[in-house]
Amino acid sequence: MRSLLRRVASTRTGHRLTRVAARTSGRPGRIGRIGEAADRLLAASMYDDSYYRSDPGGCRGGRSGYADYRRSTSNADALAVALTTWLDVDRVLDVGCAAGFFVEASRELGLDARGIDVSGAAFVLADPDVRPHLDVLDLTAGLDEPTRSRGLVTAFEVLEHLPPDAAPAATAELRRVAASYVVATIPSYGANASGPDGWFEGKVRDAVLDRYRDRGDPSGGPVPLTDLARDDDGRLVEGHQTIASYAWWTARFNEAGLVRCPDTELLLHHDLARYGLREFVCLYVFRRPEADEPVSPLRSSEEVAALEDRLGLLDHGAPVAHVDEAAADLAARGLSPRVGPG
């Protein structure tokens, strides 16, 4: 079905759908519903090879976040080192794995890691040794993993691509497969007690940005389609259909039976700050109720330093202020950072 959608979107019919969505989405009654359906149809059709095609000189007009997509630019190494330093797991499933860079990094660190994605278009970018561990699967249709089969399930920049009404089933499926932890990064707005707050920039249209900055969204729920940012073709930026608050997403995971881990998030944010990523990652860490919240590192500072040096994680010149802010957040909760050199 999705391959059919991708073919339609690239035809004259697809271009007409774009115009229909731009003209009718948000209007009252049946016309507005037609526009919304066109918007969501187009968003679901985006993930072909053009979505992942390299364009180091730009961002392709908001069509994709993969303009310069390599393992070194994907944050896969930083996330793999940080997560495996704090989470005691041995089997990992990465949902929405794209080219499998996180799977590759995790396997190099000794984990049994597998990746799945709704589109296999990015698999051509994967290391040949990793490709056998990548499969095309749709989270919303259910995963082929047994219940509680993976100690850690990750979903990096994935759930915002689904419509809001798909979130409950998606979070429930992530929880079903996870034996202990679910970690997600999701573009979010609003207050966040365990890391930097979210933001609206790049998520809503410029014409309404000031209104959202000043007032926020009282509901905390998903931003209406009519207010979401658009790319140069008039489609939803990067196919993002659900932009919601930290509180809204946390509630969806809670409804699925997961518990958020604020102390673990703060500890991870301190590591990510050292890698220059603190201000760019809207991080969520959840656990099953029977799993403990991780607050003790599994590696020594010397072991982490060796990995950081090998992978060049400290080469980005992380802002000292961000590291200091992360350390202050830890101190306010009575936590001690895992301090390594640099």
Short mmCIF file of C-alpha atoms in Angstrom, two decimals:
data_model
loop_
_atom_site.label_atom_id
_atom_site.label_comp_id
_atom_site.label_asym_id
_atom_site.label_seq_id
_atom_site.Cartn_x
_atom_site.Cartn_y
_atom_site.Cartn_z
CA MET A 1 0.00 0.00 0.00
CA ARG A 2 2.72 2.47 0.91
CA SER A 3 4.66 1.71 -2.28
CA LEU A 4 1.49 2.52 -4.21
CA LEU A 5 1.16 5.81 -2.33
CA ARG A 6 4.74 6.71 -3.19
CA ARG A 7 4.10 6.08 -6.87
CA VAL A 8 0.93 8.16 -6.82
CA ALA A 9 2.62 11.07 -5.02
CA SER A 10 5.27 11.37 -7.73
CA THR A 11 2.71 11.60 -10.55
CA ARG A 12 0.58 14.46 -11.81
CA THR A 13 -2.15 13.17 -9.50
CA GLY A 14 0.22 13.58 -6.56
CA HIS A 15 0.96 17.18 -7.51
CA ARG A 16 -2.77 17.82 -7.71
CA LEU A 17 -3.18 16.33 -4.24
CA THR A 18 -0.59 18.78 -2.94
CA ARG A 19 -2.58 21.69 -4.33
CA VAL A 20 -5.82 20.26 -2.92
CA ALA A 21 -4.25 19.89 0.53
CA ALA A 22 -2.89 23.44 0.49
CA ARG A 23 -6.23 24.94 -0.54
CA THR A 24 -8.67 22.93 1.54
CA SER A 25 -7.00 21.66 4.73
CA GLY A 26 -8.49 23.49 7.69
CA ARG A 27 -11.65 24.61 5.96
CA PRO A 28 -14.91 23.65 7.65
CA GLY A 29 -16.93 20.55 6.94
CA ARG A 30 -16.38 18.02 4.19
CA ILE A 31 -14.00 20.22 2.22
CA GLY A 32 -11.67 20.49 5.20
CA ARG A 33 -11.75 16.74 5.74
CA ILE A 34 -10.76 16.20 2.11
CA GLY A 35 -7.81 18.54 2.59
CA GLU A 36 -6.71 16.74 5.75
CA ALA A 37 -6.94 13.36 4.03
CA ALA A 38 -4.81 14.68 1.16
CA ASP A 39 -2.23 16.01 3.64
CA ARG A 40 -1.92 12.68 5.40
CA LEU A 41 -1.84 10.71 2.14
CA LEU A 42 1.05 12.82 0.90
CA ALA A 43 2.93 12.53 4.21
CA ALA A 44 2.66 8.73 4.09
CA SER A 45 4.04 8.68 0.55
CA MET A 46 7.28 10.59 1.14
CA TYR A 47 9.72 7.87 2.11
CA ASP A 48 11.25 6.84 -1.19
CA ASP A 49 14.87 7.13 -2.32
CA SER A 50 14.53 10.88 -2.88
CA TYR A 51 13.82 11.33 0.85
CA TYR A 52 17.27 9.99 1.72
CA ARG A 53 19.20 11.30 -1.29
CA SER A 54 22.29 13.26 -0.25
CA ASP A 55 22.26 17.04 -0.68
CA PRO A 56 25.13 18.33 1.49
CA GLY A 57 24.54 21.87 0.26
CA GLY A 58 21.07 22.29 1.74
CA CYS A 59 18.01 20.84 3.44
CA ARG A 60 16.00 20.28 0.24
CA GLY A 61 13.44 22.91 1.14
CA GLY A 62 12.22 21.10 4.25
CA ARG A 63 11.37 17.94 2.33
CA SER A 64 13.68 15.75 4.41
CA GLY A 65 16.06 15.84 7.34
CA TYR A 66 18.50 13.61 5.47
CA ALA A 67 20.26 16.19 3.30
CA ASP A 68 23.69 15.05 4.52
CA TYR A 69 23.03 11.59 5.89
CA ARG A 70 26.04 9.57 6.97
CA ARG A 71 26.79 7.63 10.13
CA SER A 72 28.99 10.47 11.39
CA THR A 73 26.15 13.00 10.96
CA SER A 74 23.35 10.75 12.20
CA ASN A 75 24.05 10.90 15.98
CA ALA A 76 24.00 7.09 15.98
CA ASP A 77 27.40 6.72 17.67
CA ALA A 78 26.58 9.25 20.40
CA LEU A 79 23.22 7.64 21.18
CA ALA A 80 24.64 4.11 21.13
CA VAL A 81 27.46 4.96 23.54
CA ALA A 82 25.22 6.99 25.86
CA LEU A 83 22.40 4.45 26.02
CA THR A 84 24.61 1.41 26.50
CA THR A 85 26.50 3.22 29.26
CA TRP A 86 23.31 3.51 31.33
CA LEU A 87 20.87 0.80 30.15
CA ASP A 88 21.71 -2.82 30.95
CA VAL A 89 20.38 -4.57 27.84
CA ASP A 90 21.73 -7.04 25.30
CA ARG A 91 19.04 -7.15 22.59
CA VAL A 92 17.87 -4.01 20.78
CA LEU A 93 15.20 -3.24 18.19
CA ASP A 94 15.49 0.10 16.40
CA VAL A 95 12.12 1.11 14.92
CA GLY A 96 12.45 3.53 12.01
CA CYS A 97 16.09 2.58 11.50
CA ALA A 98 16.58 4.29 8.09
CA ALA A 99 20.10 3.26 6.98
CA GLY A 100 20.71 1.25 10.13
CA PHE A 101 23.49 3.40 11.56
CA PHE A 102 22.29 2.95 15.17
CA VAL A 103 22.00 -0.79 14.56
CA GLU A 104 25.56 -0.81 13.20
CA ALA A 105 26.91 1.17 16.16
CA SER A 106 25.06 -1.01 18.67
CA ARG A 107 26.34 -4.22 17.12
CA GLU A 108 29.90 -2.88 17.25
CA LEU A 109 29.36 -2.37 20.99
CA GLY A 110 28.40 -6.03 21.40
CA LEU A 111 24.60 -5.88 21.29
CA ASP A 112 22.26 -8.10 19.30
CA ALA A 113 20.63 -5.26 17.36
CA ARG A 114 18.02 -5.32 14.60
CA GLY A 115 16.39 -2.48 12.68
CA ILE A 116 13.03 -2.12 10.96
CA ASP A 117 11.67 0.66 8.78
CA VAL A 118 8.46 1.29 6.85
CA SER A 119 10.62 1.90 3.76
CA GLY A 120 13.71 0.05 2.65
CA ALA A 121 14.82 2.96 0.48
CA ALA A 122 17.63 3.90 2.87
CA PHE A 123 18.98 0.37 3.19
CA VAL A 124 21.25 0.95 0.19
CA LEU A 125 23.18 3.37 2.43
CA ALA A 126 23.72 0.70 5.10
CA ASP A 127 26.97 -1.16 5.63
CA PRO A 128 26.75 -4.50 3.77
CA ASP A 129 27.38 -6.39 7.02
CA VAL A 130 24.40 -4.66 8.64
CA ARG A 131 21.84 -5.07 5.85
CA PRO A 132 20.92 -8.66 6.86
CA HIS A 133 19.78 -7.21 10.20
CA LEU A 134 17.40 -4.66 8.61
CA ASP A 135 13.82 -5.40 7.55
CA VAL A 136 10.89 -3.53 6.04
CA LEU A 137 8.03 -3.48 8.56
CA ASP A 138 5.28 -1.03 9.46
CA LEU A 139 4.96 -0.27 13.18
CA THR A 140 1.27 0.54 12.76
CA ALA A 141 0.62 -2.91 11.27
CA GLY A 142 2.37 -4.70 14.14
CA LEU A 143 5.91 -6.00 14.53
CA ASP A 144 7.06 -9.58 14.00
CA GLU A 145 8.90 -9.69 17.33
CA PRO A 146 7.69 -11.85 20.23
CA THR A 147 6.37 -10.08 23.32
CA ARG A 148 9.14 -8.78 25.61
CA SER A 149 11.78 -10.06 23.21
CA ARG A 150 14.05 -6.98 23.20
CA GLY A 151 15.55 -5.41 26.30
CA LEU A 152 15.51 -2.03 24.57
CA VAL A 153 13.26 -0.71 21.81
CA THR A 154 14.21 2.63 20.25
CA ALA A 155 12.26 5.00 18.01
CA PHE A 156 14.38 7.98 17.00
CA GLU A 157 12.48 10.72 15.16
CA VAL A 158 9.72 8.29 14.16
CA LEU A 159 6.45 8.83 16.00
CA GLU A 160 5.94 12.39 14.73
CA HIS A 161 5.53 10.88 11.24
CA LEU A 162 2.31 9.12 12.33
CA PRO A 163 -1.11 10.79 12.62
CA PRO A 164 -2.20 11.53 16.21
CA ASP A 165 -4.82 8.80 16.26
CA ALA A 166 -2.12 6.20 15.53
CA ALA A 167 -0.08 7.11 18.61
CA PRO A 168 -1.88 4.87 21.16
CA ALA A 169 -1.46 1.70 19.09
CA ALA A 170 2.14 2.59 18.19
CA THR A 171 3.22 3.17 21.80
CA ALA A 172 1.41 0.00 22.89
CA GLU A 173 3.31 -2.01 20.27
CA LEU A 174 6.65 -0.55 21.36
CA ARG A 175 5.81 -1.51 24.93
CA ARG A 176 4.75 -5.03 23.92
CA VAL A 177 8.12 -5.81 22.35
CA ALA A 178 10.24 -4.13 25.04
CA ALA A 179 11.34 -6.32 27.94
CA SER A 180 12.63 -3.36 29.95
CA TYR A 181 13.02 0.02 28.20
CA VAL A 182 11.69 2.17 25.37
CA VAL A 183 13.72 5.20 24.28
CA ALA A 184 12.34 7.73 21.82
CA THR A 185 13.28 11.10 20.42
CA ILE A 186 10.25 13.06 19.23
CA PRO A 187 10.14 16.72 18.16
CA SER A 188 8.12 18.26 21.00
CA TYR A 189 7.14 21.58 22.50
CA GLY A 190 6.36 22.76 26.02
CA ALA A 191 7.84 22.29 29.47
CA ASN A 192 10.15 19.36 30.19
CA ALA A 193 11.17 18.62 33.77
CA SER A 194 14.05 16.32 32.80
CA GLY A 195 15.91 18.23 30.11
CA PRO A 196 15.60 21.27 27.85
CA ASP A 197 12.09 22.47 27.07
CA GLY A 198 10.63 21.92 23.62
CA TRP A 199 10.18 24.57 20.94
CA PHE A 200 7.92 25.58 18.07
CA GLU A 201 10.53 26.89 15.63
CA GLY A 202 10.60 24.79 12.47
CA LYS A 203 7.47 22.94 13.58
CA VAL A 204 4.71 25.48 12.89
CA ARG A 205 4.20 27.93 10.02
CA ASP A 206 6.05 31.24 10.28
CA ALA A 207 2.74 33.08 10.12
CA VAL A 208 1.57 31.56 13.42
CA LEU A 209 4.93 31.14 15.17
CA ASP A 210 4.66 34.24 17.34
CA ARG A 211 1.18 33.24 18.49
CA TYR A 212 2.42 29.83 19.57
CA ARG A 213 5.49 31.30 21.26
CA ASP A 214 3.38 33.78 23.22
CA ARG A 215 0.45 31.59 24.09
CA GLY A 216 1.72 28.09 23.62
CA ASP A 217 -0.96 25.51 23.02
CA PRO A 218 -3.28 25.34 26.06
CA SER A 219 -4.35 21.80 25.15
CA GLY A 220 -0.79 20.48 24.95
CA GLY A 221 -2.13 18.28 22.20
CA PRO A 222 -1.12 17.95 18.57
CA VAL A 223 -0.81 21.17 16.58
CA PRO A 224 -3.62 21.37 13.98
CA LEU A 225 -2.59 20.41 10.46
CA THR A 226 -3.36 23.91 9.24
CA ASP A 227 -0.67 25.35 11.55
CA LEU A 228 2.09 22.80 10.87
CA ALA A 229 5.14 23.92 8.91
CA ARG A 230 5.25 23.19 5.16
CA ASP A 231 8.09 22.45 2.78
CA ASP A 232 8.72 24.22 -0.51
CA ASP A 233 6.21 21.92 -2.23
CA GLY A 234 3.45 22.68 0.27
CA ARG A 235 3.67 19.32 2.04
CA LEU A 236 4.12 18.81 5.76
CA VAL A 237 7.79 19.41 6.63
CA GLU A 238 9.63 16.07 6.55
CA GLY A 239 6.25 14.33 6.74
CA HIS A 240 5.69 15.36 10.37
CA GLN A 241 2.02 14.82 11.18
CA THR A 242 2.05 14.99 14.98
CA ILE A 243 3.73 17.86 16.82
CA ALA A 244 2.66 17.76 20.45
CA SER A 245 3.91 18.63 23.93
CA TYR A 246 6.11 16.59 26.22
CA ALA A 247 3.07 16.15 28.46
CA TRP A 248 0.91 14.80 25.61
CA TRP A 249 3.48 12.25 24.47
CA THR A 250 4.23 11.19 28.04
CA ALA A 251 0.52 10.53 28.58
CA ARG A 252 0.38 8.30 25.48
CA PHE A 253 3.27 6.18 26.76
CA ASN A 254 1.77 6.08 30.26
CA GLU A 255 -1.51 4.82 28.78
CA ALA A 256 0.48 2.05 27.11
CA GLY A 257 1.73 0.96 30.55
CA LEU A 258 5.17 2.58 30.58
CA VAL A 259 6.76 4.80 33.23
CA ARG A 260 8.99 7.74 32.35
CA CYS A 261 12.55 7.81 33.76
CA PRO A 262 13.37 11.45 34.53
CA ASP A 263 16.65 10.80 36.35
CA THR A 264 17.95 8.62 33.52
CA GLU A 265 17.01 11.32 31.03
CA LEU A 266 18.97 13.93 33.00
CA LEU A 267 22.01 11.66 33.12
CA LEU A 268 21.79 11.02 29.40
CA HIS A 269 21.35 14.73 28.69
CA HIS A 270 24.63 15.41 30.49
CA ASP A 271 26.41 12.96 28.18
CA LEU A 272 24.63 14.34 25.11
CA ALA A 273 25.61 17.87 26.14
CA ARG A 274 29.25 16.82 26.04
CA TYR A 275 28.65 15.59 22.48
CA GLY A 276 26.99 18.87 21.45
CA LEU A 277 23.49 17.37 21.18
CA ARG A 278 21.64 18.54 24.31
CA GLU A 279 19.69 21.31 22.56
CA PHE A 280 18.76 19.20 19.54
CA VAL A 281 17.28 16.05 21.05
CA CYS A 282 13.79 15.82 22.58
CA LEU A 283 14.53 12.73 24.64
CA TYR A 284 12.13 10.29 26.29
CA VAL A 285 13.18 7.24 28.33
CA PHE A 286 10.49 4.84 29.56
CA ARG A 287 10.58 1.60 31.50
CA ARG A 288 8.20 -1.21 32.24
CA PRO A 289 6.89 -0.86 35.82
CA GLU A 290 8.85 -3.92 36.92
CA ALA A 291 12.15 -2.58 35.54
CA ASP A 292 14.39 -0.35 37.66
CA GLU A 293 15.21 3.19 36.58
CA PRO A 294 18.88 3.18 35.53
CA VAL A 295 21.00 5.69 37.48
CA SER A 296 24.37 3.90 37.72
CA PRO A 297 26.79 3.78 34.78
CA LEU A 298 27.76 0.41 33.39
CA ARG A 299 31.12 1.65 32.09
CA SER A 300 33.95 3.41 33.84
CA SER A 301 34.90 6.92 32.78
CA GLU A 302 38.06 5.46 31.25
CA GLU A 303 36.06 3.00 29.14
CA VAL A 304 33.70 5.73 27.95
CA ALA A 305 36.64 8.03 27.19
CA ALA A 306 38.21 5.35 24.99
CA LEU A 307 34.97 4.99 23.01
CA GLU A 308 34.57 8.75 22.72
CA ASP A 309 38.09 9.06 21.40
CA ARG A 310 37.70 6.21 18.90
CA LEU A 311 34.41 7.58 17.56
CA GLY A 312 35.37 11.25 17.70
CA LEU A 313 32.40 12.15 19.88
CA LEU A 314 34.15 15.11 21.49
CA ASP A 315 35.28 16.63 18.19
CA HIS A 316 32.19 18.82 17.79
CA GLY A 317 33.15 21.52 20.27
CA ALA A 318 30.20 21.20 22.65
CA PRO A 319 29.15 24.54 24.21
CA VAL A 320 30.48 24.69 27.77
CA ALA A 321 27.28 26.43 28.87
CA HIS A 322 25.19 23.43 27.80
CA VAL A 323 27.38 21.05 29.77
CA ASP A 324 27.16 23.33 32.81
CA GLU A 325 23.37 23.53 32.49
CA ALA A 326 23.10 19.75 32.33
CA ALA A 327 25.34 19.39 35.39
CA ALA A 328 23.22 21.95 37.29
CA ASP A 329 20.07 20.00 36.44
CA LEU A 330 21.66 16.86 37.85
CA ALA A 331 22.78 18.61 41.03
CA ALA A 332 19.26 19.95 41.57
CA ARG A 333 18.01 16.35 41.63
CA GLY A 334 20.87 15.12 43.84
CA LEU A 335 22.46 13.16 40.99
CA SER A 336 26.12 12.91 40.09
CA PRO A 337 27.23 13.03 36.45
CA ARG A 338 29.41 10.38 34.93
CA VAL A 339 32.39 12.65 34.40
CA GLY A 340 34.88 11.75 31.71
CA PRO A 341 37.75 13.75 30.24
CA GLY A 342 36.86 16.64 27.98
#
